[in-house]
PDB file of C-alpha atoms in Angstrom:
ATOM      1  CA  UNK A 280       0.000   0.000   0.000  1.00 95.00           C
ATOM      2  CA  UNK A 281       2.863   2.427   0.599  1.00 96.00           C
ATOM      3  CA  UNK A 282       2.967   2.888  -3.221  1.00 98.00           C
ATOM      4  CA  UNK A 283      -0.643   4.035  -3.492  1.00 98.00           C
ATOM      5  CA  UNK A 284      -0.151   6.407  -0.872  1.00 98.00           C
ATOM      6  CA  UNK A 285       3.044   7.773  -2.159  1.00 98.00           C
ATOM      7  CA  UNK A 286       1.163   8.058  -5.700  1.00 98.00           C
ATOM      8  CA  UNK A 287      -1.625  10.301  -4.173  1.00 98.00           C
ATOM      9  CA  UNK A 288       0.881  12.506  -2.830  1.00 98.00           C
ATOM     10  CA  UNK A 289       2.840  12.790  -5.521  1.00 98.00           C
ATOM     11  CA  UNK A 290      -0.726  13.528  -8.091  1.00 97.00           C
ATOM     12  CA  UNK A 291      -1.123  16.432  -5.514  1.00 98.00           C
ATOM     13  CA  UNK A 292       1.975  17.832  -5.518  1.00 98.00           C
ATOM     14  CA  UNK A 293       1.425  17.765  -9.488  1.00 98.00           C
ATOM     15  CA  UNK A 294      -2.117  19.355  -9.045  1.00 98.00           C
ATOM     16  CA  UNK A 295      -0.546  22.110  -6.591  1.00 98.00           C
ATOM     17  CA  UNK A 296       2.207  22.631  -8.683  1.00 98.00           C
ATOM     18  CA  UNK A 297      -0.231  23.147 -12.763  1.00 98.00           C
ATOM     19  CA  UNK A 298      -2.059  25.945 -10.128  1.00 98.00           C
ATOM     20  CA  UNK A 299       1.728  27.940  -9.968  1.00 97.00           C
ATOM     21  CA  UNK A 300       0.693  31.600 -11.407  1.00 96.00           C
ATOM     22  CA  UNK A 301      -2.930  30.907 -11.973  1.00 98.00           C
ATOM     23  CA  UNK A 302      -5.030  34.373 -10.474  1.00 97.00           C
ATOM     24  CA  UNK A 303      -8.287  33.335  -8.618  1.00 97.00           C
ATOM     25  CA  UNK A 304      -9.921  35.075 -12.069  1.00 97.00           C
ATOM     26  CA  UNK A 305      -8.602  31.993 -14.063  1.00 98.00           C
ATOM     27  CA  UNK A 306      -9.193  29.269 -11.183  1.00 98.00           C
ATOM     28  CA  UNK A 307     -12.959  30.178 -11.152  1.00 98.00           C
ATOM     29  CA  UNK A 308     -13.150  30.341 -15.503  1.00 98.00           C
ATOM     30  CA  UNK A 309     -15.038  28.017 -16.631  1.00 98.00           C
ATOM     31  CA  UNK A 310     -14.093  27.903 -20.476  1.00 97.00           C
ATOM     32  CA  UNK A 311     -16.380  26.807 -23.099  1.00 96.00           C
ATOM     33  CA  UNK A 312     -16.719  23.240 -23.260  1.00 95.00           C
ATOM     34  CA  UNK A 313     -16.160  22.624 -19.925  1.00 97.00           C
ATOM     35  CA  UNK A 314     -18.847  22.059 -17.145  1.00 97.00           C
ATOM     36  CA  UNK A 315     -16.688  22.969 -13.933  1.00 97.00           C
ATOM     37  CA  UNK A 316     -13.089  24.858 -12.966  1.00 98.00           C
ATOM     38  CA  UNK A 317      -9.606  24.377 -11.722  1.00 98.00           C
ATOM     39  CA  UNK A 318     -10.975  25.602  -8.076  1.00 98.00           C
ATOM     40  CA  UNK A 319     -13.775  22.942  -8.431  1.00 98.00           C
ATOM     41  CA  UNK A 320     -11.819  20.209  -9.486  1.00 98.00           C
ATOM     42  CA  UNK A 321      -9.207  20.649  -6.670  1.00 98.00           C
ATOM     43  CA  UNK A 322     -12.016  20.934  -3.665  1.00 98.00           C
ATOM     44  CA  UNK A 323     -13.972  17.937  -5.518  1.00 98.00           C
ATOM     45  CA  UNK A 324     -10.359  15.580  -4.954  1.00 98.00           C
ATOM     46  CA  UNK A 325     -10.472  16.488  -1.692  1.00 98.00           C
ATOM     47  CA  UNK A 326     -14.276  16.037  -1.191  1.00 98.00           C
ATOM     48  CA  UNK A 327     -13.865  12.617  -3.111  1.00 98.00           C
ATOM     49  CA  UNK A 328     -11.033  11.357  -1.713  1.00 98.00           C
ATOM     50  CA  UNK A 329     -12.773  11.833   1.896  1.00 98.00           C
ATOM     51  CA  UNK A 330     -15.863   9.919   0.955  1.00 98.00           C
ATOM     52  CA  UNK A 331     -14.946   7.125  -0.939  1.00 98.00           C
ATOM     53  CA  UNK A 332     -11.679   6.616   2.003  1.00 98.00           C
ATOM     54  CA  UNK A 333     -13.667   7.649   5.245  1.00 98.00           C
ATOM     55  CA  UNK A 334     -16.990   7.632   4.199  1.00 98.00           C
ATOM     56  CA  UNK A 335     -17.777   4.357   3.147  1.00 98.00           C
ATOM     57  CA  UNK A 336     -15.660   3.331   5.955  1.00 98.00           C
ATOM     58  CA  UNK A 337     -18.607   4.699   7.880  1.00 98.00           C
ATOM     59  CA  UNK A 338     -16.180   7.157   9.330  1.00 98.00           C
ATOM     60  CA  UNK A 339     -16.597  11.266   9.617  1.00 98.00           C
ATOM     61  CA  UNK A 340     -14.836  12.891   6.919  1.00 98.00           C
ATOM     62  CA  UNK A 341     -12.102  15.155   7.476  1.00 97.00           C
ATOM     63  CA  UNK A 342     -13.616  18.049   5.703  1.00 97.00           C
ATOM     64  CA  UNK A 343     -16.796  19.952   6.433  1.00 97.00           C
ATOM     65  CA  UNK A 344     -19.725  18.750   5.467  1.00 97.00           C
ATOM     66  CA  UNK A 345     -20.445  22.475   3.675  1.00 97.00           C
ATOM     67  CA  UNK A 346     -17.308  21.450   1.257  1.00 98.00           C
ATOM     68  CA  UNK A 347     -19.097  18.219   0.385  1.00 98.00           C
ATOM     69  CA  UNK A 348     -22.131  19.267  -0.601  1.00 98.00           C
ATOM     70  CA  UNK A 349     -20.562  21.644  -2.437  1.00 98.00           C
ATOM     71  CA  UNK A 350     -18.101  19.497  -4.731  1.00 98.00           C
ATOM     72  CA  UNK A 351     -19.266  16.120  -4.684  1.00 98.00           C
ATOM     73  CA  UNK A 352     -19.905  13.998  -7.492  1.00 96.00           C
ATOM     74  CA  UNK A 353     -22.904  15.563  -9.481  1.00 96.00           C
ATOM     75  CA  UNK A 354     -22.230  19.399  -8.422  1.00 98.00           C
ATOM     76  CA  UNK A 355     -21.047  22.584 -10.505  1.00 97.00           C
ATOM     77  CA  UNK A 356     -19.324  25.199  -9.702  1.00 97.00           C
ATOM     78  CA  UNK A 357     -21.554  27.856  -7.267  1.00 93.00           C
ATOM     79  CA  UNK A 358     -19.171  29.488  -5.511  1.00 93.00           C
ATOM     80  CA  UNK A 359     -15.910  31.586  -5.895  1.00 97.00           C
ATOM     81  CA  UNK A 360     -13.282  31.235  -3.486  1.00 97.00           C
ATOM     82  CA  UNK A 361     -11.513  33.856  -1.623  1.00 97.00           C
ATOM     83  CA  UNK A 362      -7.542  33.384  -1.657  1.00 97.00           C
ATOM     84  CA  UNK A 363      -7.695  32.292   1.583  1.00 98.00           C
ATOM     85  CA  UNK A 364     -10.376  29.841   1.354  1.00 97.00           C
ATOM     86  CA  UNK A 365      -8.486  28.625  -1.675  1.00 98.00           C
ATOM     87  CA  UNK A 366      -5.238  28.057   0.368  1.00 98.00           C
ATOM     88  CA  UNK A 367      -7.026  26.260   3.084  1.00 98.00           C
ATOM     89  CA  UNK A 368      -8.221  24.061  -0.037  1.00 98.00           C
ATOM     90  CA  UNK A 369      -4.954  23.429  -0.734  1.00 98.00           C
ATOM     91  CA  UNK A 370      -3.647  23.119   2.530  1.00 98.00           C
ATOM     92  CA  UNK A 371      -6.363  20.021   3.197  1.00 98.00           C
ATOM     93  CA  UNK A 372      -4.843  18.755  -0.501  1.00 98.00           C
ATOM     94  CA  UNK A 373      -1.792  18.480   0.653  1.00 98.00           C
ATOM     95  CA  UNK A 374      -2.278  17.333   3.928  1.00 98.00           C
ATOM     96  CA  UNK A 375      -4.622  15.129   3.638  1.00 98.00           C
ATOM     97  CA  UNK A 376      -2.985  11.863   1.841  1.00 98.00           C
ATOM     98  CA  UNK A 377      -0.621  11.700   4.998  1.00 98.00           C
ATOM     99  CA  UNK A 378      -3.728  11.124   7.272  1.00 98.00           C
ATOM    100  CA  UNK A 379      -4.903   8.901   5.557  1.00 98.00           C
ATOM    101  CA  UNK A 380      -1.661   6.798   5.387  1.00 98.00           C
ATOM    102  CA  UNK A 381      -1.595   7.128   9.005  1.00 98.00           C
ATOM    103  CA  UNK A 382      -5.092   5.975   9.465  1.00 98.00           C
ATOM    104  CA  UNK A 383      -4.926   3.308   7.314  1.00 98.00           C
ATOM    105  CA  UNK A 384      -1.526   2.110   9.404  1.00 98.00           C
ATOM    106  CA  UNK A 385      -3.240   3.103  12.470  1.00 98.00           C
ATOM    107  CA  UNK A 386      -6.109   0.211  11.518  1.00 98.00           C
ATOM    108  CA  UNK A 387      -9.160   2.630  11.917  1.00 98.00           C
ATOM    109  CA  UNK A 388     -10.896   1.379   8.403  1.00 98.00           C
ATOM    110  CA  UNK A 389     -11.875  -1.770  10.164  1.00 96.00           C
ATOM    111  CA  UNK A 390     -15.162  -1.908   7.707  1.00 97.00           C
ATOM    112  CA  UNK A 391     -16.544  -0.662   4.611  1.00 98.00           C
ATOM    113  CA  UNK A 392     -19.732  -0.155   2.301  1.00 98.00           C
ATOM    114  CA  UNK A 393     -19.605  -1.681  -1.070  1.00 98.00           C
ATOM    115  CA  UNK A 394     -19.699   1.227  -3.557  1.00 98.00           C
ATOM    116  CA  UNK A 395     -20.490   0.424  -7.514  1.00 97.00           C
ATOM    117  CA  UNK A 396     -18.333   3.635  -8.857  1.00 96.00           C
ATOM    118  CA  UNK A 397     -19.709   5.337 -12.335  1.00 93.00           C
ATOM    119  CA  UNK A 398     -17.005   3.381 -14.376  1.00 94.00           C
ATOM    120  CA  UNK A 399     -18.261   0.060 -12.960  1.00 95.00           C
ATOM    121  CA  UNK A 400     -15.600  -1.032 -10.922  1.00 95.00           C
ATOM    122  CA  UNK A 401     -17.014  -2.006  -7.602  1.00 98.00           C
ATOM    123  CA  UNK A 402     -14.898  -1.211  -4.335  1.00 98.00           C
ATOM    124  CA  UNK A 403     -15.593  -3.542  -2.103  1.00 98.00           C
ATOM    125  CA  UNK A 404     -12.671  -2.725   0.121  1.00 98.00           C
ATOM    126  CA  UNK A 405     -10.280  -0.016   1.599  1.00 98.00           C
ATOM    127  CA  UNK A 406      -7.411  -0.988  -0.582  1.00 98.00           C
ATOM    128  CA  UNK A 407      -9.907  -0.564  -3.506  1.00 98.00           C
ATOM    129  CA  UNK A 408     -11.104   2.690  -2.807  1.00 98.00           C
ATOM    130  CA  UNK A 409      -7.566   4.344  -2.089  1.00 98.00           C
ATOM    131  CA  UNK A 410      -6.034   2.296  -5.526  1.00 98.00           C
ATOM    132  CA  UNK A 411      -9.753   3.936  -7.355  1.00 98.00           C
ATOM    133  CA  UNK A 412      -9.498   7.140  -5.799  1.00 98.00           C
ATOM    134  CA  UNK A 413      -5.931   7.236  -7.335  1.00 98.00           C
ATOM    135  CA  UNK A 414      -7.267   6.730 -10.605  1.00 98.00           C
ATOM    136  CA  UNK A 415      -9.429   9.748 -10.065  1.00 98.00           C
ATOM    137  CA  UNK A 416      -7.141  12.036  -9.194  1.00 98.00           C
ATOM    138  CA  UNK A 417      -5.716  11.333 -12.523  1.00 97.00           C
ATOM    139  CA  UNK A 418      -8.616  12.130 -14.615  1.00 97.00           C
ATOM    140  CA  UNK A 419      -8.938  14.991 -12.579  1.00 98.00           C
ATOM    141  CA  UNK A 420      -5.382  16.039 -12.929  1.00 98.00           C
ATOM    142  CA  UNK A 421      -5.746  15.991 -17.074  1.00 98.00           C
ATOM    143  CA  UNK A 422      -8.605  17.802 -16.591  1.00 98.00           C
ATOM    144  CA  UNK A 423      -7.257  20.390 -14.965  1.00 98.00           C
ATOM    145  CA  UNK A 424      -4.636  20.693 -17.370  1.00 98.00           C
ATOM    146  CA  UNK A 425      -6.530  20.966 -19.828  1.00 98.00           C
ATOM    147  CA  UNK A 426      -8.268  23.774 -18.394  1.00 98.00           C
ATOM    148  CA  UNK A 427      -5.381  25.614 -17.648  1.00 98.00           C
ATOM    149  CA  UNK A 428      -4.323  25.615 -21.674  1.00 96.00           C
ATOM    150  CA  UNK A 429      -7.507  27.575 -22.124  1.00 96.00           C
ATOM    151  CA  UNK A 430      -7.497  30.459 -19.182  1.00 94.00           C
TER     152      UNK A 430
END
């Protein structure tokens, strides 16, 4: 598992790194063609990350419940940041993969809730959800890119 771990961190630090010299104007664009933003796809990796990990483990997330509702799975952009809600966005990016290592080593996801994910791969376990949620940081990641080409 250390490897999945160490490949969430290391999508964030990519994620945190495309967002170098990007103005709150072009975090919150939302060019034509796209549905969402660069500041909705970062909260929304955070916001997923905490419900298909904790969540389904039936434990509380580590993010407010305000944040989820706000960037689930489903949701558009509604709201512009300020910078400083934006760093603390970031700051829960970052942070956040090394709780959940420690968790996870700690032995707190002792059960979980089968979840059948959009792309029809069922997690059925921990391990699952953290290798998935990898694979969604990725799409998110090109995304994001892609965005940033445009604003």
């Amino acid at each position: 598992m250390k490897a999945q771990f160490d490949i969430l961190r290391t999508s964030r630090n990519l994620v945190l790194k495309e967002l170098e010299g990007l103005t709150l104007e072009q975090i919150h664009e939302i060019p034509t063609g796209f549905k969402n933003n660069i500041a909705w796809n970062v909260a929304h990796l955070v916001v997923t990350q905490q419900l298909l990990n904790y969540k389904l483990a039936g434990l509380d997330c580590l993010c407010s419940d305000e944040l989820i509702e706000d960037y689930k799975k489903g949701t558009l952009p509604s709201k512009t940041f300020t910078e400083e809600e934006f760093e603390e966005i970031k700051d829960l990016l970052l942070g956040l993969p090394d709780t959940l290592e420690e968790d996870y080593k700690a032995g707190i996801f002792e059960s979980f809730k089968e979840y059948p994910t959009s792309t029809g791969f069922v997690l059925t376990t921990i391990e699952s959800a953290i290798s998935f949620n990898n694979f969604h940081e990725g799409i998110h990641y090109g995304i994001i890119r892609s965005i940033k080409k445009i604003v």
